[in-house]
Coordinates of C-alpha atoms in Angstrom, one line a residue:
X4 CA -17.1 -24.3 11.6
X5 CA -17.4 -24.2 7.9
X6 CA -20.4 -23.8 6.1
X7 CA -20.9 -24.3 2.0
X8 CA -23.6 -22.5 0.3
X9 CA -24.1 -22.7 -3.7
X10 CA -26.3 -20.4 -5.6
X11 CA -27.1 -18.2 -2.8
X12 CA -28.1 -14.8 -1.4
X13 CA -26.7 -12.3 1.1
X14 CA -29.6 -12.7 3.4
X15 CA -29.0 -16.6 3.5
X16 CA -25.5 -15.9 4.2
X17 CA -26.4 -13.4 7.2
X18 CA -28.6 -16.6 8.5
X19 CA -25.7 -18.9 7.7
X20 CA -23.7 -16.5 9.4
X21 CA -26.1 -16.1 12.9
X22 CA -26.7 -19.7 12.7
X23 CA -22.8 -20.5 13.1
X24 CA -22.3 -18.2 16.0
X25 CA -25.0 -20.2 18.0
X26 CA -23.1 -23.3 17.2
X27 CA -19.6 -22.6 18.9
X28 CA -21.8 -20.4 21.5
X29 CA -20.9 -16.6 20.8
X30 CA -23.9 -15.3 19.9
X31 CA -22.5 -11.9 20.2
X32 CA -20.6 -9.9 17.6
X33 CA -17.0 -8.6 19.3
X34 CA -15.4 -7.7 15.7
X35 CA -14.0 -4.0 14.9
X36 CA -14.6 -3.2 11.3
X37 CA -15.4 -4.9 7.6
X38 CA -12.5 -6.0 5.9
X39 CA -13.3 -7.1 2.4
X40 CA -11.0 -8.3 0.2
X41 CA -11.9 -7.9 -3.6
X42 CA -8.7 -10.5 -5.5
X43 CA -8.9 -14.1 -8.0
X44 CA -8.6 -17.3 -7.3
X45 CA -4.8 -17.3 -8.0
X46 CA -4.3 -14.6 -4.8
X47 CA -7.3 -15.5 -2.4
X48 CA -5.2 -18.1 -0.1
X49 CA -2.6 -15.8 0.4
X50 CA -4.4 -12.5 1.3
X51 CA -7.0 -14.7 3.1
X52 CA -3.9 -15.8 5.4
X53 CA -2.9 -12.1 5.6
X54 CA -6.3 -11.0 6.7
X55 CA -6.8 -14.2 9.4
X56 CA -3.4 -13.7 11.0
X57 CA -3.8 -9.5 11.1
X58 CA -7.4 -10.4 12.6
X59 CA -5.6 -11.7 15.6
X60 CA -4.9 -7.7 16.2
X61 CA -7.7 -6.5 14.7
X62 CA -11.1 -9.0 15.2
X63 CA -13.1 -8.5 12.0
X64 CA -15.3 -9.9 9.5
X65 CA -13.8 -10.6 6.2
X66 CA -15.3 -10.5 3.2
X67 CA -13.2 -12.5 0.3
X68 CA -15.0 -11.4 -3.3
X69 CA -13.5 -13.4 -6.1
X70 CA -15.1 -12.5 -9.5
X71 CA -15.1 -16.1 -11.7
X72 CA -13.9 -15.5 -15.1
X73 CA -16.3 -17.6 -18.1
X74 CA -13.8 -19.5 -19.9
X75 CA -16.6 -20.6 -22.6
X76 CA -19.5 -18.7 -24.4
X77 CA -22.3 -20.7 -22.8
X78 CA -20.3 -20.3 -19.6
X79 CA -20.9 -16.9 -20.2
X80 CA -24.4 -17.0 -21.2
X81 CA -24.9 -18.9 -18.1
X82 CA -27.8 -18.0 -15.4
X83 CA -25.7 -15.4 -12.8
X84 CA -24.8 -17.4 -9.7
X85 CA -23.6 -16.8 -6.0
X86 CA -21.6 -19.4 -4.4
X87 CA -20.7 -18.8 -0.7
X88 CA -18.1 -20.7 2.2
X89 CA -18.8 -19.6 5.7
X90 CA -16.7 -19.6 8.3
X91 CA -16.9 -18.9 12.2
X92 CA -14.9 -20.2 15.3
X93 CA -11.1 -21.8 14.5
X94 CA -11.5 -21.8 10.8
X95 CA -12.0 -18.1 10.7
X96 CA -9.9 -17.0 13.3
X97 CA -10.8 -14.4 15.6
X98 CA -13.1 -13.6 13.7
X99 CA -15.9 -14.4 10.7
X100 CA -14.8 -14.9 7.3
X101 CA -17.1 -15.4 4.2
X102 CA -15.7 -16.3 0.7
X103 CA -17.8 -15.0 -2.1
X104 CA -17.3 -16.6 -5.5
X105 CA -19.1 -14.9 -7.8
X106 CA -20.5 -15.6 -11.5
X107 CA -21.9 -14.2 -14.8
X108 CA -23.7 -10.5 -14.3
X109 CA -23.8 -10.8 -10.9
X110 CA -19.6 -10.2 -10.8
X111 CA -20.6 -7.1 -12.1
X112 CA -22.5 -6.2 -9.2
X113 CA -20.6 -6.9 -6.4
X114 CA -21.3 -4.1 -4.2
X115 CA -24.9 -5.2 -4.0
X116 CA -24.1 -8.2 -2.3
X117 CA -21.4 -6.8 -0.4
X118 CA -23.6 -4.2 0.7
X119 CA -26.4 -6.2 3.1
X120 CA -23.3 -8.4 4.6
X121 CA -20.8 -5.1 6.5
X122 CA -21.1 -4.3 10.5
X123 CA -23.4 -2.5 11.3
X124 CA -22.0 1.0 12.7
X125 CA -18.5 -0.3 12.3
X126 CA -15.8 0.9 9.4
X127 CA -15.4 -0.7 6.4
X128 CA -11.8 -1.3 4.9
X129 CA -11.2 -2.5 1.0
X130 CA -8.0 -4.0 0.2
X131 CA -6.8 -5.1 -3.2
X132 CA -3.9 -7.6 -3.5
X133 CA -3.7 -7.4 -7.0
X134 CA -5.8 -5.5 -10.1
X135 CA -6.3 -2.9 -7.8
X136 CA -8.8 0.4 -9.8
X137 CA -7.0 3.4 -10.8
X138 CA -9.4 5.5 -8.9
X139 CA -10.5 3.1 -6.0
X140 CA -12.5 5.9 -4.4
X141 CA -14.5 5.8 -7.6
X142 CA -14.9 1.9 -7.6
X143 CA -18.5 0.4 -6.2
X144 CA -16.8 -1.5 -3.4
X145 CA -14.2 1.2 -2.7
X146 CA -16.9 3.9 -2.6
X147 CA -18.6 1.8 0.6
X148 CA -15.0 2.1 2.7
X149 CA -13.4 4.5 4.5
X150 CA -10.3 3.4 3.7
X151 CA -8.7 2.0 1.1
X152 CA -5.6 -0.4 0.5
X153 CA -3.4 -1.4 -2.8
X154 CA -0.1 -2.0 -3.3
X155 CA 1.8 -0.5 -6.7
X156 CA 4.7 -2.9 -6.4
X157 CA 1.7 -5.8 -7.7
X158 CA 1.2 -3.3 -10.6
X159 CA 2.8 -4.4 -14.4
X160 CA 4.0 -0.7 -14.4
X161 CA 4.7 0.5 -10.9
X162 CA 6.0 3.6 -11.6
X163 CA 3.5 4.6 -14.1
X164 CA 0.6 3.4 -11.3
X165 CA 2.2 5.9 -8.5
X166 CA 1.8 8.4 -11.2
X167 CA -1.6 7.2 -11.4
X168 CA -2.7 7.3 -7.9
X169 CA -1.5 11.2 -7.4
X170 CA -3.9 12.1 -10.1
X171 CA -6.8 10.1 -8.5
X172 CA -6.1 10.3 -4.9
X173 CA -9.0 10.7 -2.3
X174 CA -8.0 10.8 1.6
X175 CA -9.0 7.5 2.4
X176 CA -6.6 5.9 -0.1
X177 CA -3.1 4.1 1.0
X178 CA -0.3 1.6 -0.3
X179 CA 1.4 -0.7 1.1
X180 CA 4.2 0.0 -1.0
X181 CA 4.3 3.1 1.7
X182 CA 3.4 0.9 4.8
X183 CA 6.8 -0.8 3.7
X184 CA 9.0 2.1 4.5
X185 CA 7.3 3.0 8.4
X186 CA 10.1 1.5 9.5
X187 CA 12.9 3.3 7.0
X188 CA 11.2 6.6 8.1
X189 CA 10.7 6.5 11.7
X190 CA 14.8 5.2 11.4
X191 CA 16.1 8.4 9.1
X192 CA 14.2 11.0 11.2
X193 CA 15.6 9.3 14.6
X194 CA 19.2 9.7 12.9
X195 CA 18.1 13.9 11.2
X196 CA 17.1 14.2 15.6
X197 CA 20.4 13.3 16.4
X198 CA 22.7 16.3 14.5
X199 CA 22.0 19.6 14.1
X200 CA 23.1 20.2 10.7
X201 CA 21.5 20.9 7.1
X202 CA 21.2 18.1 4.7
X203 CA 22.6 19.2 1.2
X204 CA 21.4 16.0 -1.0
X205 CA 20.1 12.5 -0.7
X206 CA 20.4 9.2 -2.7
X207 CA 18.0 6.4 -2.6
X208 CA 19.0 2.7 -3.9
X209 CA 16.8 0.2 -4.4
X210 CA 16.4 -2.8 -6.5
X211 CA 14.5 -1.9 -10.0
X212 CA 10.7 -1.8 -10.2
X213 CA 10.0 -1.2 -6.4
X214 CA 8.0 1.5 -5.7
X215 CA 8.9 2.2 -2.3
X216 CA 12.1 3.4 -3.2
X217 CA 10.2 6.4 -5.0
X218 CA 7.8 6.7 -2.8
X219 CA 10.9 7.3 0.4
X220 CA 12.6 9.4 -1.9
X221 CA 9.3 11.8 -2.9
X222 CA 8.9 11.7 1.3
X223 CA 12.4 12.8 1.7
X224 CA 12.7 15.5 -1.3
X225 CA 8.7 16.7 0.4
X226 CA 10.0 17.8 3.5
X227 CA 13.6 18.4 3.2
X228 CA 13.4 20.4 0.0
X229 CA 16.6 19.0 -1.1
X230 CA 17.5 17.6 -4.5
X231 CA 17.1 13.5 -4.3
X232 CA 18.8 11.1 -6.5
X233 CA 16.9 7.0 -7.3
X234 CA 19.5 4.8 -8.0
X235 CA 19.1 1.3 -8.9
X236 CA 20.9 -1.8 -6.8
X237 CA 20.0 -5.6 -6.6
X238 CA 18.0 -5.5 -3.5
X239 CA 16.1 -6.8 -2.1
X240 CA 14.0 -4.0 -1.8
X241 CA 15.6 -0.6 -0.4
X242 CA 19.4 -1.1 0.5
X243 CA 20.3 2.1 1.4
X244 CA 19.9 6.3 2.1
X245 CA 22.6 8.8 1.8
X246 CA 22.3 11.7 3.1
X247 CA 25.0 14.5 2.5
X248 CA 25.0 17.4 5.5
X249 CA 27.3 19.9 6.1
X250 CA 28.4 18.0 9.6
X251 CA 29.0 14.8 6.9
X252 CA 27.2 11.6 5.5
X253 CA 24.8 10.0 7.3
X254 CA 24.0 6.7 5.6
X255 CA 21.7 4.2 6.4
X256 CA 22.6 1.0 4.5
X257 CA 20.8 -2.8 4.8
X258 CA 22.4 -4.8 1.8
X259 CA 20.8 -8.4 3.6
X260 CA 17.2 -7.3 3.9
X261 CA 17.0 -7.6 7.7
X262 CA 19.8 -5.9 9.3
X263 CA 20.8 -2.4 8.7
X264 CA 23.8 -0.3 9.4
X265 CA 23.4 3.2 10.4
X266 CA 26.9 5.5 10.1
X267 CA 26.8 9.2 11.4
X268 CA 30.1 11.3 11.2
X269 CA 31.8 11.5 14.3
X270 CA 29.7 9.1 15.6
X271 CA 30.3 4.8 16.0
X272 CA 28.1 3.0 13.6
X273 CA 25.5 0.9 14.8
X274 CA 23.4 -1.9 13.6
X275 CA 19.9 -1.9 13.5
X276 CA 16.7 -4.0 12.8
X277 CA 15.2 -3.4 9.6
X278 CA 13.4 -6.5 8.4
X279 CA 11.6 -6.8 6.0
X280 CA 8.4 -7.4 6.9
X281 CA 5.1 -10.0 5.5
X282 CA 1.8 -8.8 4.1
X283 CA -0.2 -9.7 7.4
X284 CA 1.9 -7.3 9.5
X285 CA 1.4 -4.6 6.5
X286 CA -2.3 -5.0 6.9
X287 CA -2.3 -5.1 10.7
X288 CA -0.4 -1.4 10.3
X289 CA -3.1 -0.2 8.2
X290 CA -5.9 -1.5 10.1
X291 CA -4.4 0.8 13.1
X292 CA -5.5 4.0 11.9
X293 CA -8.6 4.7 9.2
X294 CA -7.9 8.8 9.2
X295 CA -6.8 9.9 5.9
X296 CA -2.3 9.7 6.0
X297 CA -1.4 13.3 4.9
X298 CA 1.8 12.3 4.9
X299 CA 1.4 9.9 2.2
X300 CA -1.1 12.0 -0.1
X301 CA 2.1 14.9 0.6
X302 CA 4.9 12.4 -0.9
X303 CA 2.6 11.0 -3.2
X304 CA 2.0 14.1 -5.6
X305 CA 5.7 15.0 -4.6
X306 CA 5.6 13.7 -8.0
X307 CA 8.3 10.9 -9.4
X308 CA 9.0 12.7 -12.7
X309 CA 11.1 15.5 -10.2
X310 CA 13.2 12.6 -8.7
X311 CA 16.7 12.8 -10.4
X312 CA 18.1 9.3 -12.0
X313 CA 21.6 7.8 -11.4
X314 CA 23.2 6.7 -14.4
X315 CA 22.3 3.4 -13.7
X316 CA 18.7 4.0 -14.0
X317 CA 18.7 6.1 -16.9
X318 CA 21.1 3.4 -18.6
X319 CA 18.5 1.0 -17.9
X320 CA 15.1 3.1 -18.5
X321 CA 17.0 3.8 -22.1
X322 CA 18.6 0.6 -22.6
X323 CA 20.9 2.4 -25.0
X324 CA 23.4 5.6 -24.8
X325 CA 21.1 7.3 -26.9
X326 CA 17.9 6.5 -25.6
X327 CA 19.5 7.0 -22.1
X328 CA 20.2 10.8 -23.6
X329 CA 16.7 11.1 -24.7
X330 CA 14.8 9.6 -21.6
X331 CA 17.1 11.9 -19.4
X332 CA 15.9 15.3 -21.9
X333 CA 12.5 14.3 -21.4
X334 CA 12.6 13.9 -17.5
X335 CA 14.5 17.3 -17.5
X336 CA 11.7 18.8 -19.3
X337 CA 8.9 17.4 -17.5
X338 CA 10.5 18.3 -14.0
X339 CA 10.8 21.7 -15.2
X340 CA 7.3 21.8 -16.5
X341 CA 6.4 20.1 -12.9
X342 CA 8.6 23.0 -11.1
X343 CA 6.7 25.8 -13.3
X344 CA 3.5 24.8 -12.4
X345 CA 3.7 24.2 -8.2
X346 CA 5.5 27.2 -7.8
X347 CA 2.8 29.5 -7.4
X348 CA 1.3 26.7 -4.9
X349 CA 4.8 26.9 -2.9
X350 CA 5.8 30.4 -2.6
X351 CA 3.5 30.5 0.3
X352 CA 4.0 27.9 1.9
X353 CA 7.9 28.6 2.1
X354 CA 8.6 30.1 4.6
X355 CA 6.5 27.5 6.9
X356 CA 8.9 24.8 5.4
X357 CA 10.2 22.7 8.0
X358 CA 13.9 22.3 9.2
X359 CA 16.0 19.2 9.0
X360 CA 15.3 18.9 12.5
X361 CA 11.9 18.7 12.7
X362 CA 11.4 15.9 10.3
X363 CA 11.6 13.3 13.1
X364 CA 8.3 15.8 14.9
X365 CA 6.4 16.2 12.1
X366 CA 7.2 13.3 9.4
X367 CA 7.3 10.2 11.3
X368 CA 3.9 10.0 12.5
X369 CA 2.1 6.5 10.4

């Protein structure tokens, strides 16, 4: 059931809302949380597929809020409006969906109208596809959630945005550019569980301007305390992990994007599943757990600038032999600086570092 309302108000929606329930004949609310979605026109039908199909897992009511952009001065100048699409029963799923189109000063204001529509007594969970805040804890809508999602590899600059995120992180906050990599990390500890032997360095490829690939290798260098190398491939996505232990390389290496091969010394290699997976099964991992991910906030201020760079990425970050030279100075530098200054924050916490071993206990976890 679909129902259109133009220049509206949340309370007509929450009738619109009650009123459609009635209809099909289920009264009751059986949904879990508040999902809102906060994206354009350009992104809505996609993440609004996302949300319906992760709803199936997670029954919820989703709120789509899509700020109109005035393309005129008397558009502009316009009286604020609320435009609103319903839906309840098979058009929303398992679930209730409202799309929120909003226009003039009242885009500026979403969290007002946001605000009378959530669960009652049920969490609230902010996800933006695209345009995401650089502080979403401090944004209106992210400040009503208990958790919030974005995703870096959307970002112009995703490098410079991970960057970002450390500074401005608030437990609560998450990226799917790190739900991307569950399955890479839950894989490379069950391989670490399988030798007992001390890994001396690791590599991470990856195709250029994917963020996961720093975000594993920050992971990796976090609890293994071990220097880590970002080298740059064609993809798609993360092709491979080396890892060099004093029992021999242990590599984990997917150069299709679904099928991986993993290749432990002395032991036959074997193929495993590692596909790469859609946005609605992303979401659906997120929606599992709303506690703050220490293990993310832990990788995340890692920091990139201490990540070394093959000499394919620092041929391509300089584009030149020179400005290759001068990038790599610079990175030295600020890694040093970055060293300096967390090393009066890690002498203590030293000697609890954990073994090889015990990545696959403590690391895993998601």
């Amino acid at each position: 059931m679909k129902i259109d309302l133009t220049d509206t108000t949340a309370g007509e929606i929450n009738k619109a809302l009650i009123e459609g329930r009635r209809a099909i004949g289920t009264p009751a609310v059986g949904m879990v949380l508040t999902l809102v979605i906060v994206t354009d026109e350009e992104n809505a039908y996609d993440a609004l597929r996302a949300a319906s199909d992760a709803s199936r897992e997670h029954p919820s009511r989703t709120l789509v809020v899509i700020r109109r952009v005035s393309r005129s001065p008397r558009d502009r100048n316009s009286a604020s409006r609320l435009d609103a699409e319903v839906r309840v029963g098979a058009e929303a799923g398992t679930g209730e969906t409202v799309i929120l189109r909003m226009y003039g000063e009242v885009s500026d204001h979403a969290d007002s109208v946001v605000l009378p529509l959530l669960l009652p007594d049920a969490p609230v969970v902010v996800w933006w596809p695209v345009n995401a805040p650089l502080d979403p804890a401090e944004d209106p809508l992210g400040a009503l959630a208990q958790r919030r999602v974005t995703d870096t590899y959307a970002a112009e600059q995703p490098v410079r945005e991970l960057a970002a995120r450390a500074e401005t992180y608030t437990p609560g906050d998450t990226d799917l550019a790190w739900t991307r990599i569950t399955p890479w990390r839950s894989m490379l500890a069950a391989a670490l569980d399988q030798v007992d032997c001390e890994v001396r360095s690791v590599e991470v490829e990856g195709e250029e301007f994917n963020p996961s690939c720093e975000l594993l290798a920050m992971w990796l260098a976090d609890r293994l305390g071990v220097p880590v190398q970002r080298s740059l491939s064609s993809g798609p996505g993360l092709t491979a992990v080396r890892m060099e232990t004093t029992c021999g390389p242990v590599v984990l290496d997917r150069a299709d994007g679904s099928l991986a091969n993993l290749s432990i010394k002395g032991q036959p290699s074997r193929a495993v599943a590692l596909q790469r997976r859609d946005t609605a099964e992303l979401i659906a991992e997120e929606l599992r757990r709303l506690d703050p991910d220490d293990t993310y906030a832990a990788a995340l201020r890692y920091g990139v600038e201490r990540l070394s760079m093959g000499a394919d990425a620092v041929a391509t970050l300089g584009g030149a032999p020179e400005k290759a030279a001068e990038k790599t100075a610079q990175d030295e530098a600020a890694a040093a600086v970055a060293v300096a200054e967390s090393e009066a924050g890690t002498e203590e916490g030293e000697a609890q570092r954990p073994t090889p071993n015990s990545l696959a206990r403590k690391a895993a976890s998601k």
